[in-house]
C-alpha positions in Angstrom: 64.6 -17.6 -82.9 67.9 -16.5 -84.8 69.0 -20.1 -86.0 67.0 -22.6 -87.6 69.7 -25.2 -88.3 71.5 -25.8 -84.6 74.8 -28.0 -84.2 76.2 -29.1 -80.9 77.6 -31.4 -78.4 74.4 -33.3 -76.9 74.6 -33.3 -73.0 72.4 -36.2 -72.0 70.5 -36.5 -68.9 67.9 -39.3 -67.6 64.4 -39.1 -66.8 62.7 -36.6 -63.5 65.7 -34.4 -63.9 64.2 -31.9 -61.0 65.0 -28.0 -61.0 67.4 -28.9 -58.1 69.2 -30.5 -60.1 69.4 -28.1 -62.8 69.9 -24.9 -60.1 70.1 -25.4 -57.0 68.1 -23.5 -54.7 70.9 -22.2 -52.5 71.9 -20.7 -55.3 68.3 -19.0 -55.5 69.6 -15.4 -54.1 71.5 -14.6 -57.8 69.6 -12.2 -59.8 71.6 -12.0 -62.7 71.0 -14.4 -65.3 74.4 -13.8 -67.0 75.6 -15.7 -63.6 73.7 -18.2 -63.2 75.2 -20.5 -65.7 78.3 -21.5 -63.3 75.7 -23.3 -61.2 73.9 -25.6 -63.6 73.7 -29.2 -62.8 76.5 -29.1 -60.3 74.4 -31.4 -58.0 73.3 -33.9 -61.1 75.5 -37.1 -60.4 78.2 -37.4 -63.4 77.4 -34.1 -64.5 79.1 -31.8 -61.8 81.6 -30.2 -64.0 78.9 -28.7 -66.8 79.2 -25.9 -65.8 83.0 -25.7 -66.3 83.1 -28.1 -69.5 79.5 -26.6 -70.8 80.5 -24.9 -74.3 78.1 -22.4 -76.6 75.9 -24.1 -78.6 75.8 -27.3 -76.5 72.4 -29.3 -76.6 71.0 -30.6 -73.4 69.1 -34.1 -74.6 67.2 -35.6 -71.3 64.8 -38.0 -70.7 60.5 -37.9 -69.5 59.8 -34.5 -67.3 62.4 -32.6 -67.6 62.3 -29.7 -64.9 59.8 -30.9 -62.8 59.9 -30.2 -59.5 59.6 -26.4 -58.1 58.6 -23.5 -60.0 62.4 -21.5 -60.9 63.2 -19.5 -63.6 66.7 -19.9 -62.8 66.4 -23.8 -64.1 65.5 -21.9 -67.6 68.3 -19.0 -67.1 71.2 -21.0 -66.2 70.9 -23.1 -69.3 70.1 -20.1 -71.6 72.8 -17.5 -70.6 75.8 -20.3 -70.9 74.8 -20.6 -74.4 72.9 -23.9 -74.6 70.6 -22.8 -77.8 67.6 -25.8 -76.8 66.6 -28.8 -74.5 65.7 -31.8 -76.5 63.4 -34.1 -73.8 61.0 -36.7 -74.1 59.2 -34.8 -72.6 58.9 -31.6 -70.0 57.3 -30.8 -66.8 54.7 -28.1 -67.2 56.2 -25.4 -65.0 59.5 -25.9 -66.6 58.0 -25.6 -70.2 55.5 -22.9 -69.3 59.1 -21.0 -68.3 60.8 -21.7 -71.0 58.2 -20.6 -73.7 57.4 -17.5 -71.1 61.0 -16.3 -71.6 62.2 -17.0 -75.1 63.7 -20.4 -74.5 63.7 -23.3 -77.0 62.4 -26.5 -76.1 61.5 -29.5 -78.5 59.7 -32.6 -77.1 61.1 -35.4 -79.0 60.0 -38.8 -77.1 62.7 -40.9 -77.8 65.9 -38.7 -77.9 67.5 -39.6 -74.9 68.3 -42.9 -75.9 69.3 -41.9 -79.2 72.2 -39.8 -78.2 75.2 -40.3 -75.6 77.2 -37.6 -74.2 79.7 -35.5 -76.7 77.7 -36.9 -79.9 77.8 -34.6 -82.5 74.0 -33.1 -82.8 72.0 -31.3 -85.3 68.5 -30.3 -84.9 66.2 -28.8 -87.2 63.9 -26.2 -85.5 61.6 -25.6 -88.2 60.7 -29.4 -89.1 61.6 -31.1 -85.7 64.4 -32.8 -87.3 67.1 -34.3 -85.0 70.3 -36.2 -86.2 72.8 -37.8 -84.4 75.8 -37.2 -86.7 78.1 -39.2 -84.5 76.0 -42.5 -85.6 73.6 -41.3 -88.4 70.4 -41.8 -87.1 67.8 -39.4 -87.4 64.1 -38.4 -85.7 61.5 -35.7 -85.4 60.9 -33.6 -82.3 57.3 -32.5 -81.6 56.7 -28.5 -82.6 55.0 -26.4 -80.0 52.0 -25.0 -80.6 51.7 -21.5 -83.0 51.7 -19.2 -80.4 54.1 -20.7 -78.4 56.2 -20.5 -81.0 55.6 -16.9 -81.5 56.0 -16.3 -78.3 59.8 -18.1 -78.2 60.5 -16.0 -81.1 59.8 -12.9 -79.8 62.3 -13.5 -77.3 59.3 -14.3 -74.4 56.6 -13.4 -73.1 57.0 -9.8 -72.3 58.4 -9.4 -75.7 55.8 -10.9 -77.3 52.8 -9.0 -75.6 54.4 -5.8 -76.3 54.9 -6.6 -80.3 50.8 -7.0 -80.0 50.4 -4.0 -77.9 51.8 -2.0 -80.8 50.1 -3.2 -83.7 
């Protein structure tokens, strides 16, 4: 990870936000991941126009198991390639987490966050020591880290990337 210190717009989002939701899968037939972002969350109820209002370096906050539902890579894409550096959630569905770390996306688990932040707050997170502030009210918490090697393996830019780093040393 480039960026340690990460300011944004939060995007928030409530709890069992599936991968539906996040991508659709009529959409499932795109293959590239630098158009996938125009679909994200255009069937999530107040959120429709994300994709058109979505800006580079926005922070998507959400609630308990964020991305359950079906396994899709495209739920990790979408939100990747339109810039949106991290998902803050209380916490994550396992295939949605296991494809995040797999290809080089930040996630944080911070129980909590989604009520600490409404949509547009200002937001700063910390990725090295978890911190998260609200700079629209003040307040301020810490998000979980992953584990070490999940961590090195988001750094590496995935999976792939990361295996390949070992393959060479």
């Amino acid at each position: 990870m480039k960026d340690t210190i990460l300011r944004g717009r939060a995007w928030v989002f409530g709890d069992d936000v599936d991968t539906d939701l996040i991508y659709h899968n009529k959409y499932l037939a795109e293959t590239d991941p630098k158009e996938m972002p125009q679909y994200s969350f255009e069937y999530y109820p107040g959120k429709e126009n994300f994709a058109k209002e979505v800006k580079p370096g926005d922070i998507v906050v959400a609630g308990r198991n964020f991305g359950c539902g079906s396994s899709r890579e495209h739920a990790v894409y979408c939100l990747k390639y339109a810039g949106v550096p991290v998902v803050l959630a209380d916490s994550f569905a396992r295939i949605y987490y296991r494809n995040a770390v797999n290809n080089g996306y930040p996630v944080l688990f911070a129980p909590g966050v989604a009520k600490m932040f409404s949509d547009g707050d200002e937001i700063e997170v910390d990725m090295e020591s978890g911190t998260i502030k609200n700079l629209t009210t003040g307040k301020s918490m810490h998000g979980d880290a992953v584990a070490d090697l999940e961590k090195d393996i988001m750094a590496a830019g995935g999976l792939i990337e990361y295996l390949k780093s070992k393959a060479t040393e």
